[in-house]
PDB file of C-alpha atoms in Angstrom:
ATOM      1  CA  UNK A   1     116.358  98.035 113.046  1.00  0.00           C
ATOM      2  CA  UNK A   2     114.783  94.754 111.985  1.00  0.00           C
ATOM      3  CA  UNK A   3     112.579  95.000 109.236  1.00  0.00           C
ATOM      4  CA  UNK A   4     109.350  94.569 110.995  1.00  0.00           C
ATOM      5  CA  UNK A   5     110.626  97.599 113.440  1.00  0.00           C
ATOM      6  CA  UNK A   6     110.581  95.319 116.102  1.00  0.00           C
ATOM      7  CA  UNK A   7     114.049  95.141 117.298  1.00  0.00           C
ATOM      8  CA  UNK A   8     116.801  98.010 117.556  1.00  0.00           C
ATOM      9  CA  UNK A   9     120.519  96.567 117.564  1.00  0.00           C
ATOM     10  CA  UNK A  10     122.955  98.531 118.736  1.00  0.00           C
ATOM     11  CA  UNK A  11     126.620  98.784 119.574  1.00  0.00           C
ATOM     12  CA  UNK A  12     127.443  98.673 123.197  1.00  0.00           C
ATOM     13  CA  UNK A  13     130.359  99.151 125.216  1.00  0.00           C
ATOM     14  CA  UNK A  14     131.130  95.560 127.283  1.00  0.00           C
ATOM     15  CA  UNK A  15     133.908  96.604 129.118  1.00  0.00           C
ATOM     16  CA  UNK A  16     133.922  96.372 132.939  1.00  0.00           C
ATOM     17  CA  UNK A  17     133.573  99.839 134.832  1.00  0.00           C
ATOM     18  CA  UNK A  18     131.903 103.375 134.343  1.00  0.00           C
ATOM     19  CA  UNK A  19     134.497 105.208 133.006  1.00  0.00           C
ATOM     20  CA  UNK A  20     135.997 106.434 130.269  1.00  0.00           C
ATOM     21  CA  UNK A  21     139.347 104.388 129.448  1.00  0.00           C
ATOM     22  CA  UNK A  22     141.306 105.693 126.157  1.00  0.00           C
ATOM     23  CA  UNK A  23     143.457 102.929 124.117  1.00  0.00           C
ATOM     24  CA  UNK A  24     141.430  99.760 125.036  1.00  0.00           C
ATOM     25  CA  UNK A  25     142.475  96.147 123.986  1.00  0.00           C
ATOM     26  CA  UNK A  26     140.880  96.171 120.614  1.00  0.00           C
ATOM     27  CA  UNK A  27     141.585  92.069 120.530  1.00  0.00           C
ATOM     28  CA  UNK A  28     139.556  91.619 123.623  1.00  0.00           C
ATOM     29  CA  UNK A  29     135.766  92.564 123.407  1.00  0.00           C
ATOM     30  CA  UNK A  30     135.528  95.837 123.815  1.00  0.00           C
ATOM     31  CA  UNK A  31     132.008  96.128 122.151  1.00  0.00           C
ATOM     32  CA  UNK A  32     129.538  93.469 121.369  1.00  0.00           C
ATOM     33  CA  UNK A  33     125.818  93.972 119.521  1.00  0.00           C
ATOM     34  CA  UNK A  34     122.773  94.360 121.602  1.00  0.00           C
ATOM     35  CA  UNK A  35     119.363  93.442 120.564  1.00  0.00           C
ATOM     36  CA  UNK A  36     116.296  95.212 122.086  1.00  0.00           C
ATOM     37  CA  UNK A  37     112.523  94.247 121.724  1.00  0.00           C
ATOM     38  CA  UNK A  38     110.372  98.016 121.233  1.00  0.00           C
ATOM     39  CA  UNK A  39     107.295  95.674 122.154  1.00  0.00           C
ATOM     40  CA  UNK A  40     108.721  94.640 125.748  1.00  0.00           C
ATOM     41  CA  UNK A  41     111.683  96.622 126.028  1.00  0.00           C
ATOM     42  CA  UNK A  42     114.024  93.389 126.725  1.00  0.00           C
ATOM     43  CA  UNK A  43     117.661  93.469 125.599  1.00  0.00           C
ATOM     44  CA  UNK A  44     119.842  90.467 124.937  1.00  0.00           C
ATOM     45  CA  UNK A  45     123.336  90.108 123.416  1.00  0.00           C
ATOM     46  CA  UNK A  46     123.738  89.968 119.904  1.00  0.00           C
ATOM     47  CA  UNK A  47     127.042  89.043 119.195  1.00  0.00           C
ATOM     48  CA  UNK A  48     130.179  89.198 121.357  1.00  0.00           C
ATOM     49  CA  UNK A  49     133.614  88.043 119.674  1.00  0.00           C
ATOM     50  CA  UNK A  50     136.613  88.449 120.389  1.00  0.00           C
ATOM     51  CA  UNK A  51     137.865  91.657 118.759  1.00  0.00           C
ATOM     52  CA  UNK A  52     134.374  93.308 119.037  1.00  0.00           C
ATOM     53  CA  UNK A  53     131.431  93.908 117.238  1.00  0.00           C
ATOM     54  CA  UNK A  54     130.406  97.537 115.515  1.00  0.00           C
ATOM     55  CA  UNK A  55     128.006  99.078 113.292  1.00  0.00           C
ATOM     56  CA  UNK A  56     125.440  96.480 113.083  1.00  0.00           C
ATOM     57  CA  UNK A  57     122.776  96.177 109.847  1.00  0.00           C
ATOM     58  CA  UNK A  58     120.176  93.593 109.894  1.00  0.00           C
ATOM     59  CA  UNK A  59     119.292  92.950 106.157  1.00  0.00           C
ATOM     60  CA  UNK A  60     115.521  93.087 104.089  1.00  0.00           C
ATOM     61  CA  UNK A  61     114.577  90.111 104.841  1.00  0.00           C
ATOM     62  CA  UNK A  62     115.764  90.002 108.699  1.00  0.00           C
ATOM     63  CA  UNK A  63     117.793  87.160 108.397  1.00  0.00           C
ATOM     64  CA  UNK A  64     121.173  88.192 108.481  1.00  0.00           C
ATOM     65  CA  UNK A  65     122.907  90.814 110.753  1.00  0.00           C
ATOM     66  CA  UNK A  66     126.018  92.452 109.280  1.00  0.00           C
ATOM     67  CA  UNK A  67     128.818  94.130 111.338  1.00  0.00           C
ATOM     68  CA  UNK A  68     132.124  95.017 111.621  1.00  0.00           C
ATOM     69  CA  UNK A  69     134.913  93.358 113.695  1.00  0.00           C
ATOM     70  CA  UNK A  70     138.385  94.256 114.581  1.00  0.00           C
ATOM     71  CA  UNK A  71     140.587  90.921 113.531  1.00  0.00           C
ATOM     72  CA  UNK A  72     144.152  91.574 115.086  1.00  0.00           C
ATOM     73  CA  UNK A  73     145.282  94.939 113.296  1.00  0.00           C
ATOM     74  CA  UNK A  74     142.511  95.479 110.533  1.00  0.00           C
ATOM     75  CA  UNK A  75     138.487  95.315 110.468  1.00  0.00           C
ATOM     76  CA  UNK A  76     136.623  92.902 108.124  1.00  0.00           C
ATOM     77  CA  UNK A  77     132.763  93.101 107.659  1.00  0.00           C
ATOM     78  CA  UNK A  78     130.977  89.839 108.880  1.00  0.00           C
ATOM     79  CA  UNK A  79     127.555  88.638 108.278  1.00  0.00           C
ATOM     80  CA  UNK A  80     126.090  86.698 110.654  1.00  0.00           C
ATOM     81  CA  UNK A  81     122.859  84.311 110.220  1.00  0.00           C
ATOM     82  CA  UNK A  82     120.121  84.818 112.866  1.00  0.00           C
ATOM     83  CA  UNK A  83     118.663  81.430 112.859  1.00  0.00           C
ATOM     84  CA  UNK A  84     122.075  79.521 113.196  1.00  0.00           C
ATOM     85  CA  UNK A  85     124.422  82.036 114.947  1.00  0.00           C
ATOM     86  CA  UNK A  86     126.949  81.453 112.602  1.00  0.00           C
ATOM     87  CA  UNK A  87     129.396  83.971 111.183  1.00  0.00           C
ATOM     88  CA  UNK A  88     131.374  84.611 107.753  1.00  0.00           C
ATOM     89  CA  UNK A  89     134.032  87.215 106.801  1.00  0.00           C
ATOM     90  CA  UNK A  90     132.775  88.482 103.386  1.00  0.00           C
ATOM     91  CA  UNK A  91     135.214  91.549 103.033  1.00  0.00           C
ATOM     92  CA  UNK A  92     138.719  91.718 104.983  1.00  0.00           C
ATOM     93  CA  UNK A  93     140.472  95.407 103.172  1.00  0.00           C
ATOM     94  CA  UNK A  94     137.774  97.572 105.370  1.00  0.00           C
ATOM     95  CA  UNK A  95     139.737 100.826 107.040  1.00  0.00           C
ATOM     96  CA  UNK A  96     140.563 100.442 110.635  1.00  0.00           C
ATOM     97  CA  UNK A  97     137.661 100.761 113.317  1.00  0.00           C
ATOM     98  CA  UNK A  98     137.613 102.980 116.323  1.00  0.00           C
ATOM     99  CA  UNK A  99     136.769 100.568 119.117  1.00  0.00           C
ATOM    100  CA  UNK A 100     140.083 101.245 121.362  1.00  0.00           C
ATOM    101  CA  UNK A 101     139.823 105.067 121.159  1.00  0.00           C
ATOM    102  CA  UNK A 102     137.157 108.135 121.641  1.00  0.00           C
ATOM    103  CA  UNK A 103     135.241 107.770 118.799  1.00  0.00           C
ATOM    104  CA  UNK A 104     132.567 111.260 118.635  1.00  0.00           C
ATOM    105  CA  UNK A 105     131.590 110.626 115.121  1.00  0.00           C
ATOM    106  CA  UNK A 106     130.939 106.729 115.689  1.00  0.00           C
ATOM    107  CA  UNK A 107     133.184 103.343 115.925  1.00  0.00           C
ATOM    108  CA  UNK A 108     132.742 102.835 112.047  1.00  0.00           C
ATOM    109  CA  UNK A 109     130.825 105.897 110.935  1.00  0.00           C
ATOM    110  CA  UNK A 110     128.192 103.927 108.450  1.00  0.00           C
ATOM    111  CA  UNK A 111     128.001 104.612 104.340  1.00  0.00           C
ATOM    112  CA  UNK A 112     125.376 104.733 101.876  1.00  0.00           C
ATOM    113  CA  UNK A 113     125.523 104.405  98.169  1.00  0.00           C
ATOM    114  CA  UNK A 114     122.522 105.982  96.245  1.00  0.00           C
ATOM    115  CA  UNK A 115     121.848 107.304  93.200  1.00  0.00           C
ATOM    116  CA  UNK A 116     123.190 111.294  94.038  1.00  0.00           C
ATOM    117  CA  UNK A 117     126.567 109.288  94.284  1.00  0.00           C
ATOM    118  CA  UNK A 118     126.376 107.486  90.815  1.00  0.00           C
ATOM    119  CA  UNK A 119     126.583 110.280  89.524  1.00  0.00           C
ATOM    120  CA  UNK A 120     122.634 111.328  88.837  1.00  0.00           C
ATOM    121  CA  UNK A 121     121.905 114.812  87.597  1.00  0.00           C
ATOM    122  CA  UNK A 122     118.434 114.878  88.928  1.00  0.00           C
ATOM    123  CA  UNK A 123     119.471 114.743  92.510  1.00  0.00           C
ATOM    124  CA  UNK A 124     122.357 117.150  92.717  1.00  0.00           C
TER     125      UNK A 124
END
């Protein structure tokens, strides 16, 4: 969601047909990042790579979009700027994504750090 709560993005699945195919080419695009206006309910594409895009967070100040993408065997987190479309690898040790298989619990289920994780013994 961007910060303003304008636009949802999502993961979507790209691939040609309506119906369920198990073990996908995970070096093709399998999934690529939609973006939908709430005001006008319009959706447009994202991101589409090569290898897929998953999991998408669009940051504070709505000017960067991070994701996940399959590279060959592994997943790396990329963050990609809004204004110029371009993308950088900032992290490349991620654990493999689900893209190519039946994933019920999400392509790259999402994690949060807060404070009950750090340990804090007021929210335990």
């Amino acid at each position: 969601m961007s910060p303003d709560g304008r636009y949802l993005y999502y993961s979507k699945d790209v691939t040609p047909g309506q119906q369920f195919e198990y073990n996908k080419d995970p070096n093709g695009t399998i999934y690529a990042i939609i973006r939908r206006d709430l005001n006008t309910g319009r959706e447009r594409t994202a991101v589409s790579v090569q290898g897929g895009s998953v999991t998408p967070r669009v940051s504070p100040d709505g000017k960067s979009l991070a994701y996940v993408r399959r590279v060959r065997l592994g997943s790396q987190l990329y963050v990609r700027d809004l204004e110029t479309g371009r993308d950088r690898s900032i992290f490349d040790h991620l654990d493999k994504d689900l893209q190519e298989a039946w994933a019920i619990h999400g392509l790259y289920p999402p994690v949060r750090v807060d404070a009950r994780w750090q340990g804090d013994p007021d929210l335990g």
